[in-house]
Coordinates of N, CA and C in Angstrom, one line a residue:
X1 N -21.8 32.4 -0.6 CA -21.2 33.7 -1.0 C -20.3 33.4 -2.3
X2 N -19.9 34.3 -3.1 CA -19.3 34.2 -4.1 C -17.7 34.2 -3.6
X3 N -17.6 35.5 -2.9 CA -16.1 35.7 -2.4 C -16.2 36.7 -1.1
X4 N -15.1 36.2 -0.4 CA -14.9 36.9 0.9 C -14.0 38.0 0.5
X5 N -14.4 39.2 0.7 CA -13.2 40.4 0.2 C -12.9 41.0 1.5
X6 N -11.8 41.0 1.7 CA -11.1 41.8 3.1 C -10.5 42.9 3.1
X7 N -11.1 43.8 3.4 CA -10.4 45.4 3.2 C -9.8 45.8 4.5
X8 N -8.6 46.3 4.4 CA -8.0 46.7 5.8 C -8.2 48.2 5.8
X9 N -8.5 48.7 6.7 CA -8.5 50.5 6.9 C -7.2 51.0 6.1
X10 N -7.6 52.2 5.7 CA -6.4 53.1 5.4 C -5.7 53.4 6.7
X11 N -4.4 54.0 6.1 CA -3.3 54.5 7.1 C -4.2 55.5 8.3
X12 N -3.4 55.3 9.4 CA -3.6 56.3 10.7 C -2.4 56.4 10.8
X13 N -2.2 57.5 12.0 CA -0.9 57.8 12.3 C 0.0 56.8 13.0
X14 N -0.5 55.9 13.9 CA -0.2 54.9 14.5 C 0.2 53.9 13.4
X15 N -0.5 53.4 12.5 CA -0.1 52.4 11.6 C 1.1 52.6 10.7
X16 N 0.9 54.0 10.5 CA 2.2 54.8 9.6 C 3.4 54.4 10.9
X17 N 3.2 54.9 11.7 CA 4.5 54.7 12.8 C 4.8 53.3 13.4
X18 N 4.0 52.2 13.0 CA 4.2 51.0 13.4 C 3.8 50.7 14.8
X19 N 2.8 51.5 15.3 CA 2.4 51.2 16.7 C 1.2 50.5 16.6
X20 N 1.3 49.5 17.6 CA 0.0 48.5 17.7 C -1.2 49.4 18.1
X21 N -2.5 48.9 17.5 CA -3.3 49.8 17.6 C -4.7 48.9 17.6
X22 N -5.4 48.9 19.0 CA -6.6 48.4 18.8 C -7.6 49.4 19.2
X23 N -8.0 49.4 20.3 CA -8.8 50.2 20.9 C -9.0 51.6 20.7
X24 N -7.7 51.9 20.7 CA -7.5 53.8 20.4 C -8.0 53.9 19.0
X25 N -8.7 54.9 19.0 CA -9.5 55.2 17.9 C -9.1 56.3 17.1
X26 N -7.7 56.2 16.3 CA -7.2 57.0 15.5 C -7.9 57.2 14.2
X27 N -8.0 58.5 13.8 CA -8.5 58.7 12.5 C -7.5 58.3 11.5
X28 N -8.2 58.4 10.1 CA -7.2 58.2 8.9 C -6.3 59.6 8.8
X29 N -5.2 59.1 8.4 CA -4.5 60.3 8.1 C -4.6 60.7 6.3
X30 N -4.6 61.7 5.8 CA -4.9 62.1 4.7 C -4.4 61.4 3.6
X31 N -3.1 60.6 3.5 CA -3.1 59.2 2.7 C -3.7 58.2 2.8
X32 N -4.5 58.1 4.2 CA -5.2 57.1 4.6 C -6.6 57.1 3.4
X33 N -7.0 58.5 3.7 CA -8.2 58.7 3.0 C -8.1 58.7 1.8
X34 N -6.9 58.8 1.3 CA -6.7 58.3 -0.5 C -6.6 57.1 -0.7
X35 N -6.2 56.4 0.4 CA -6.0 54.9 0.0 C -7.3 54.2 -0.1
X36 N -8.1 54.8 1.1 CA -9.5 54.2 1.2 C -10.5 54.6 -0.2
X37 N -10.4 55.5 -0.6 CA -11.1 56.5 -1.5 C -10.7 55.7 -3.1
X38 N -9.2 55.3 -2.9 CA -9.0 54.5 -4.3 C -9.5 53.0 -4.8
X39 N -10.0 52.5 -3.4 CA -10.5 51.2 -3.7 C -12.2 51.3 -4.3
X40 N -12.7 52.3 -4.3 CA -13.8 52.8 -4.6 C -14.2 52.1 -6.2
X41 N -13.2 52.3 -7.3 CA -13.5 51.5 -8.7 C -13.4 50.0 -8.5
X42 N -12.7 49.4 -7.6 CA -12.5 47.7 -7.7 C -14.0 47.2 -7.0
X43 N -14.1 47.9 -6.1 CA -15.1 47.3 -5.2 C -16.6 47.7 -5.9
X44 N -16.8 48.5 -6.7 CA -17.9 49.1 -7.3 C -18.2 48.3 -8.7
X45 N -17.1 47.5 -8.9 CA -17.3 46.4 -9.9 C -17.6 45.3 -9.8
X46 N -17.6 44.9 -8.1 CA -18.1 43.5 -7.6 C -19.8 43.7 -7.3
X47 N -20.3 42.3 -7.0 CA -21.6 42.4 -7.0 C -21.5 42.1 -5.1
X48 N -21.7 43.3 -4.3 CA -21.7 42.9 -2.9 C -23.0 42.7 -2.6
X49 N -23.3 41.6 -1.5 CA -24.1 41.2 -1.0 C -24.3 41.7 0.5
X50 N -23.0 42.0 1.1 CA -23.1 42.0 2.6 C -21.9 42.8 2.9
X51 N -21.8 44.1 3.5 CA -20.9 44.5 4.2 C -20.8 44.6 5.9
X52 N -19.6 44.4 6.3 CA -19.6 44.3 7.5 C -18.3 45.1 8.1
X53 N -18.8 46.0 8.9 CA -17.4 46.7 9.5 C -17.2 46.5 11.1
X54 N -15.9 47.0 11.2 CA -15.3 47.2 12.8 C -16.2 48.4 13.2
X55 N -16.1 48.5 14.4 CA -16.6 49.4 15.2 C -15.8 51.0 15.1
X56 N -14.8 50.5 14.6 CA -13.8 51.7 15.0 C -13.9 52.4 13.9
X57 N -13.9 54.0 14.4 CA -13.8 54.9 13.4 C -12.8 54.7 12.0
X58 N -11.8 54.2 12.2 CA -11.1 54.4 10.8 C -11.4 53.2 9.9
X59 N -12.2 52.0 10.5 CA -12.6 51.0 9.7 C -14.1 51.8 9.0
X60 N -14.9 52.5 9.6 CA -16.2 53.0 9.0 C -15.9 53.9 8.1
X61 N -14.6 54.9 8.6 CA -14.4 55.7 7.4 C -14.0 55.3 6.0
X62 N -13.3 54.4 6.3 CA -12.7 53.7 5.1 C -13.8 53.0 4.4
X63 N -14.5 52.4 4.7 CA -15.9 51.5 4.0 C -16.6 53.1 3.4
X64 N -17.0 54.0 4.1 CA -17.2 55.3 3.4 C -16.7 55.4 2.3
X65 N -15.6 55.8 2.2 CA -14.5 56.7 1.1 C -14.9 55.2 0.1
X66 N -14.7 54.0 0.6 CA -14.4 53.2 -0.6 C -15.9 52.9 -1.2
X67 N -17.1 53.7 -0.9 CA -18.1 53.6 -1.5 C -19.1 52.4 -1.1
X68 N -18.7 51.7 -0.1 CA -19.5 50.6 0.6 C -20.9 51.3 1.4
X69 N -21.7 50.8 0.8 CA -23.0 51.3 1.3 C -23.9 50.1 2.2
X70 N -24.7 50.6 3.2 CA -25.7 49.8 3.8 C -24.7 48.9 4.7
X71 N -23.8 49.4 5.2 CA -22.3 48.8 6.3 C -23.2 48.3 7.6
X72 N -22.8 47.2 7.9 CA -23.5 46.7 9.3 C -22.0 46.6 10.4
X73 N -22.2 47.5 11.4 CA -21.3 47.1 12.4 C -21.4 46.0 13.0
X74 N -19.9 45.4 12.8 CA -20.1 44.2 13.7 C -18.6 44.1 14.9
X75 N -19.0 44.2 16.0 CA -18.0 44.3 16.7 C -17.0 43.1 17.0
X76 N -17.3 41.7 16.6 CA -16.1 41.0 16.4 C -15.2 41.3 15.5
X77 N -15.4 42.2 14.6 CA -14.3 42.5 13.6 C -13.2 43.3 14.2
X78 N -13.3 43.7 15.7 CA -12.2 44.8 16.1 C -11.1 44.3 16.1
X79 N -10.0 44.9 16.2 CA -8.7 44.7 16.3 C -8.2 43.8 17.1
X80 N -7.3 42.8 17.3 CA -6.8 42.2 18.5 C -6.4 43.1 19.5
X81 N -6.9 42.9 20.7 CA -6.7 43.6 21.8 C -5.3 43.3 22.5
X82 N -4.4 44.6 22.2 CA -2.8 44.0 22.6 C -2.7 44.6 24.1
X83 N -3.7 44.7 24.9 CA -3.5 45.0 26.3 C -1.9 46.1 26.5
X84 N -1.3 45.8 27.1 CA -0.2 46.4 27.6 C 0.9 47.0 26.2
X85 N 0.4 46.4 25.2 CA 1.3 46.7 24.1 C 0.7 47.9 23.0
X86 N -0.3 48.1 23.3 CA -1.4 49.2 23.0 C -0.2 50.4 22.4
X87 N -0.3 51.1 21.6 CA 0.7 52.0 21.1 C 2.2 51.9 20.8
X88 N 2.5 50.8 21.1 CA 3.9 50.1 21.2 C 4.4 49.7 20.0
X89 N 5.9 49.8 19.7 CA 6.2 49.2 18.4 C 6.7 47.9 18.7
X90 N 6.6 47.0 17.5 CA 7.4 45.7 17.9 C 9.2 46.0 18.4
X91 N 9.8 46.7 17.7 CA 11.0 47.1 18.3 C 11.3 47.2 19.6
X92 N 10.1 48.2 20.1 CA 10.0 48.5 21.5 C 10.0 47.4 22.2
X93 N 9.0 46.5 21.8 CA 8.8 45.2 22.8 C 10.1 44.3 22.4
X94 N 10.6 44.3 21.5 CA 11.8 43.3 21.7 C 13.2 43.8 22.3
X95 N 13.3 45.1 22.9 CA 14.3 45.4 23.8 C 14.2 44.5 25.0
X96 N 12.8 44.0 25.5 CA 12.7 43.3 26.8 C 12.5 41.8 26.4
X97 N 11.8 41.7 25.3 CA 11.1 40.6 24.8 C 12.1 40.4 23.6
X98 N 13.4 39.7 23.4 CA 13.8 39.4 22.0 C 13.5 38.2 21.2
X99 N 12.9 38.6 19.9 CA 12.4 37.6 19.4 C 10.7 37.3 19.5
X100 N 10.2 38.3 20.2 CA 9.0 38.1 20.6 C 8.1 38.4 19.0
X101 N 6.7 37.6 19.3 CA 6.2 37.5 17.8 C 4.7 37.3 18.6
X102 N 3.9 38.7 17.9 CA 2.4 38.6 18.7 C 1.7 37.2 18.1
X103 N 1.9 36.8 17.0 CA 1.2 35.3 16.7 C 1.6 34.2 17.6
X104 N 2.7 33.9 18.1 CA 3.1 33.1 18.8 C 3.2 33.4 20.5
X105 N 3.5 34.5 20.7 CA 3.7 35.1 22.0 C 2.8 35.5 23.2
X106 N 1.8 36.3 22.0 CA 0.4 37.2 22.8 C 1.1 38.4 23.3
X107 N 0.3 38.9 24.1 CA 0.5 40.2 24.7 C 0.6 40.2 26.6
X108 N 0.8 41.7 26.6 CA 0.9 41.4 28.2 C -0.5 42.0 28.7
X109 N -1.0 42.0 30.1 CA -2.2 42.7 30.4 C -2.2 44.4 30.4
X110 N -3.1 45.0 29.7 CA -3.0 46.1 29.6 C -4.2 47.0 30.7
X111 N -4.7 48.3 30.6 CA -5.5 49.0 31.6 C -6.4 48.2 32.1
X112 N -7.4 48.6 32.9 CA -8.7 48.2 32.9 C -9.4 48.1 31.7
X113 N -9.9 46.8 31.8 CA -10.8 46.5 30.4 C -10.3 46.2 29.1
X114 N -8.8 46.1 29.5 CA -8.2 45.6 28.1 C -7.2 44.5 28.8
X115 N -7.2 43.5 28.8 CA -6.6 42.5 29.5 C -5.6 41.6 28.2
X116 N -5.9 41.9 27.3 CA -4.9 41.5 26.3 C -5.9 40.2 25.5
X117 N -5.6 39.7 24.2 CA -6.1 38.5 23.6 C -5.0 37.7 23.4
X118 N -5.0 36.6 23.4 CA -4.1 35.5 23.3 C -4.4 35.1 21.9
X119 N -3.7 34.3 20.8 CA -3.8 34.1 19.4 C -5.4 33.2 19.6
X120 N -5.7 32.4 20.1 CA -6.6 31.7 20.3 C -7.8 32.5 20.3
X121 N -7.7 33.6 21.4 CA -9.3 34.1 21.7 C -9.6 35.0 20.3
X122 N -8.7 35.4 19.7 CA -8.6 36.1 18.4 C -9.3 35.4 17.4
X123 N -8.6 34.0 17.5 CA -9.0 33.2 16.2 C -10.6 32.6 16.7
X124 N -11.1 32.6 18.1 CA -12.3 32.3 18.2 C -13.4 33.0 17.6
X125 N -13.0 34.7 18.1 CA -13.7 35.7 17.3 C -13.8 35.5 16.0
X126 N -12.4 35.3 15.2 CA -12.8 35.1 13.5 C -13.6 33.7 13.1
X127 N -13.7 32.7 14.0 CA -14.4 31.7 13.7 C -15.9 32.4 13.8
X128 N -16.2 32.8 14.8 CA -17.6 33.5 15.0 C -18.3 34.1 13.9
X129 N -17.1 35.1 13.4 CA -17.7 36.0 12.3 C -18.0 34.9 10.9
X130 N -16.8 34.0 10.8 CA -17.2 33.2 9.8 C -18.3 32.3 9.5
X131 N -18.7 31.7 10.9 CA -19.9 31.4 11.2 C -21.3 32.0 10.9
X132 N -20.8 33.3 11.1 CA -22.2 34.2 10.8 C -22.3 34.3 9.2
X133 N -21.7 34.5 8.6 CA -21.5 34.5 7.3 C -21.8 33.6 6.7
X134 N -21.2 32.6 6.9 CA -21.8 31.0 6.4 C -23.2 30.7 6.6
X135 N -23.8 31.1 8.0 CA -25.3 31.1 8.2 C -26.2 31.9 7.9
X136 N -25.6 33.0 7.0 CA -26.8 34.0 6.4 C -27.3 33.4 5.5
X137 N -28.5 34.0 5.2 CA -29.4 33.2 4.4 C -28.6 33.6 2.9
X138 N -29.1 32.6 1.9 CA -28.3 32.8 0.7 C -28.8 33.7 -0.5
X139 N -30.0 34.4 0.2 CA -30.6 35.7 -1.0 C -30.2 36.8 0.2
X140 N -29.8 37.8 -0.1 CA -29.3 38.1 -1.7 C -28.0 37.4 -1.6
X141 N -27.7 37.0 -2.7 CA -26.0 36.6 -2.6 C -25.0 37.9 -2.7
X142 N -24.0 37.5 -4.1 CA -23.2 38.4 -3.8 C -21.8 38.1 -3.1
X143 N -20.7 39.0 -3.0 CA -19.7 39.0 -2.2 C -20.0 39.5 -0.8
X144 N -19.2 39.0 0.2 CA -19.3 39.6 1.6 C -18.0 40.5 1.7
X145 N -18.1 41.4 2.1 CA -17.0 42.6 2.1 C -16.7 42.8 3.8
X146 N -15.4 42.4 4.3 CA -14.9 42.8 5.6 C -14.3 43.9 5.8
X147 N -14.6 44.8 6.4 CA -13.9 46.4 6.4 C -13.0 46.0 7.9
X148 N -11.9 45.9 8.4 CA -11.5 45.9 9.6 C -9.7 45.9 9.6
X149 N -9.3 45.2 10.5 CA -8.0 45.7 10.9 C -6.8 44.5 10.6
X150 N -5.6 45.1 10.3 CA -4.5 44.1 9.8 C -4.5 42.5 10.8
X151 N -4.1 42.8 11.7 CA -4.0 41.6 12.5 C -5.3 40.4 12.9
X152 N -6.3 41.2 12.9 CA -7.9 40.5 12.9 C -7.8 39.7 11.8
X153 N -8.0 40.6 10.6 CA -7.8 39.8 9.3 C -7.1 38.9 8.8
X154 N -5.8 38.8 9.6 CA -4.7 37.8 9.0 C -5.2 36.3 9.8
X155 N -5.6 37.0 11.1 CA -6.0 35.4 11.9 C -7.2 34.9 11.0
X156 N -8.3 35.8 10.5 CA -9.3 35.3 10.2 C -9.2 34.2 8.8
X157 N -8.1 34.9 8.0 CA -7.7 34.0 6.9 C -7.4 33.0 7.3
X158 N -6.3 33.2 8.4 CA -6.0 31.6 8.7 C -6.8 30.7 9.0
X159 N -7.8 31.3 9.6 CA -8.7 30.5 9.9 C -9.7 30.0 9.1
X160 N -10.1 30.6 8.3 CA -10.9 30.5 6.7 C -10.0 29.1 5.9
X161 N -8.6 29.4 6.0 CA -8.0 28.4 5.3 C -8.1 27.1 5.8
X162 N -8.4 26.8 7.0 CA -8.1 25.7 8.1 C -6.5 25.8 8.7
X163 N -6.1 26.9 9.1 CA -4.9 26.7 9.9 C -5.2 27.6 11.1
X164 N -4.1 27.4 12.0 CA -4.3 27.5 13.3 C -4.1 29.3 13.3
X165 N -4.6 30.1 14.3 CA -4.6 31.3 14.4 C -3.2 32.3 14.1
X166 N -1.9 31.0 14.7 CA -0.6 31.7 14.5 C -0.3 31.9 13.2
X167 N -0.8 31.2 12.4 CA -0.8 31.2 10.8 C -1.1 32.4 9.9
X168 N -1.3 33.3 11.0 CA -2.1 34.6 10.3 C -0.6 35.4 10.0
X169 N 0.8 35.1 10.9 CA 1.8 35.3 10.8 C 2.4 35.7 9.0
X170 N 1.9 34.5 8.2 CA 2.5 34.3 7.2 C 1.8 35.4 6.0
X171 N 0.7 35.9 6.7 CA -0.1 36.7 5.6 C 0.1 38.6 5.8
X172 N 1.2 38.8 5.7 CA 1.3 40.4 5.6 C 0.1 41.1 4.9
X173 N -0.4 42.3 5.5 CA -1.4 42.9 4.8 C -1.3 44.4 5.5
X174 N -1.3 45.2 3.9 CA -0.6 46.6 4.1 C -2.3 47.3 4.1
X175 N -2.0 48.4 4.7 CA -3.3 49.7 4.9 C -3.9 49.8 3.3
X176 N -4.9 50.1 3.6 CA -5.6 50.4 2.1 C -6.0 49.3 1.0
X177 N -5.8 48.3 1.3 CA -5.7 47.2 0.4 C -7.1 46.2 0.4
X178 N -7.3 45.5 -0.6 CA -8.0 44.4 -0.6 C -7.6 43.1 -0.9
X179 N -7.9 42.0 -0.4 CA -7.6 40.7 -0.5 C -9.1 39.9 -0.9
X180 N -8.9 38.6 -1.5 CA -10.0 37.8 -1.5 C -9.6 36.4 -1.3
X181 N -10.8 35.9 -0.5 CA -10.9 34.3 -0.1 C -12.1 34.0 -0.9
X182 N -11.8 32.5 -1.7 CA -12.7 32.1 -2.4 C -12.7 30.6 -2.2
X183 N -13.2 29.9 -3.3 CA -13.1 28.3 -3.0 C -12.7 27.7 -4.3
X184 N -12.0 26.5 -4.1 CA -11.8 25.6 -5.7 C -12.0 24.2 -5.1
X185 N -12.9 23.6 -6.1 CA -13.3 22.3 -5.9 C -13.8 21.8 -4.4
X186 N -14.6 23.1 -4.0 CA -15.3 23.1 -2.8 C -14.3 23.3 -1.4
X187 N -12.9 23.5 -1.5 CA -12.4 24.3 -0.6 C -12.0 25.3 -0.5
X188 N -11.7 26.0 0.6 CA -11.3 27.5 0.8 C -9.9 27.8 0.2
X189 N -9.7 28.8 -0.6 CA -8.4 28.9 -1.2 C -8.4 30.5 -0.7
X190 N -7.0 30.8 -1.3 CA -6.6 32.5 -1.0 C -6.6 33.0 -2.7
X191 N -7.7 33.7 -3.1 CA -7.6 34.2 -4.6 C -6.8 35.2 -4.7
X192 N -6.5 36.0 -3.9 CA -5.9 37.6 -4.3 C -5.6 38.1 -2.7
X193 N -4.5 38.8 -2.8 CA -3.8 39.2 -1.8 C -3.2 40.4 -1.7
X194 N -3.6 41.3 -0.6 CA -2.6 42.6 -0.5 C -2.7 43.6 -1.6
X195 N -4.0 43.4 -2.2 CA -4.3 44.4 -3.6 C -4.2 45.9 -3.1
X196 N -3.4 46.5 -3.8 CA -3.5 48.4 -3.6 C -3.9 48.9 -5.0
X197 N -4.5 49.6 -5.1 CA -4.7 50.5 -5.9 C -3.7 51.6 -5.8
X198 N -3.0 52.3 -7.1 CA -1.8 53.2 -7.0 C -2.6 54.1 -6.1
X199 N -1.9 54.9 -4.9 CA -1.8 56.1 -4.1 C -0.6 57.1 -4.3
X200 N 0.5 56.5 -5.2 CA 1.5 57.6 -5.0 C 2.5 57.1 -3.9
X201 N 2.1 56.0 -3.5 CA 3.2 55.7 -2.1 C 3.6 54.3 -1.9
X202 N 4.5 54.3 -1.1 CA 4.8 52.6 -0.8 C 4.4 52.2 -0.1
X203 N 3.8 50.8 0.0 CA 3.1 50.1 1.3 C 4.0 50.4 2.4
X204 N 3.0 51.0 3.5 CA 3.3 51.1 4.8 C 3.7 49.5 5.7
X205 N 3.2 48.6 5.3 CA 3.3 47.3 5.8 C 2.2 46.8 7.1
X206 N 2.2 46.2 7.6 CA 1.2 45.4 8.6 C 1.7 46.0 9.7
X207 N 0.5 46.3 10.5 CA 0.8 46.6 12.1 C -0.2 45.6 13.0

């Protein structure tokens, strides 16, 4: 592949409010739709060979508005399962767990079907995605675009760079942004990060 482009979906009500959002299928806000549409010119200028999208509506809608066609749904691109912290902010969690960090401490179990994930489990999913990309046929070529979620993409970035999943904490990722991973002298490198096309509003911050 040429470069791996990471697109975080546009703003939702919960991402705006800092609420951890994994399986809750919140739609984009009006601002989130503008953020997604603003990515269209930059992505149209790229030679895109493959588009993989999280199964969540907010990611699929972002891909559509950004002009990414022939997108394939990839279940492993879903967001970190936050378990019992679904819909809860970091500030609320730290009232009972001072100094809590998602990337270091993980989550508590949630309702049936959502036991939560450890950083290592999310890292394993990221490794699977990267292996599928690396194992795909070289034709057609072009960039690979992943449209997904902040915490998962941060872990995937860490794994691509040879770092542990917890290193995803180093990579803030705002809504409606494009980042790029590439290579230099045969080694994975960070090419561009958290790129936002002007939407008339300040970044919302990673959730």
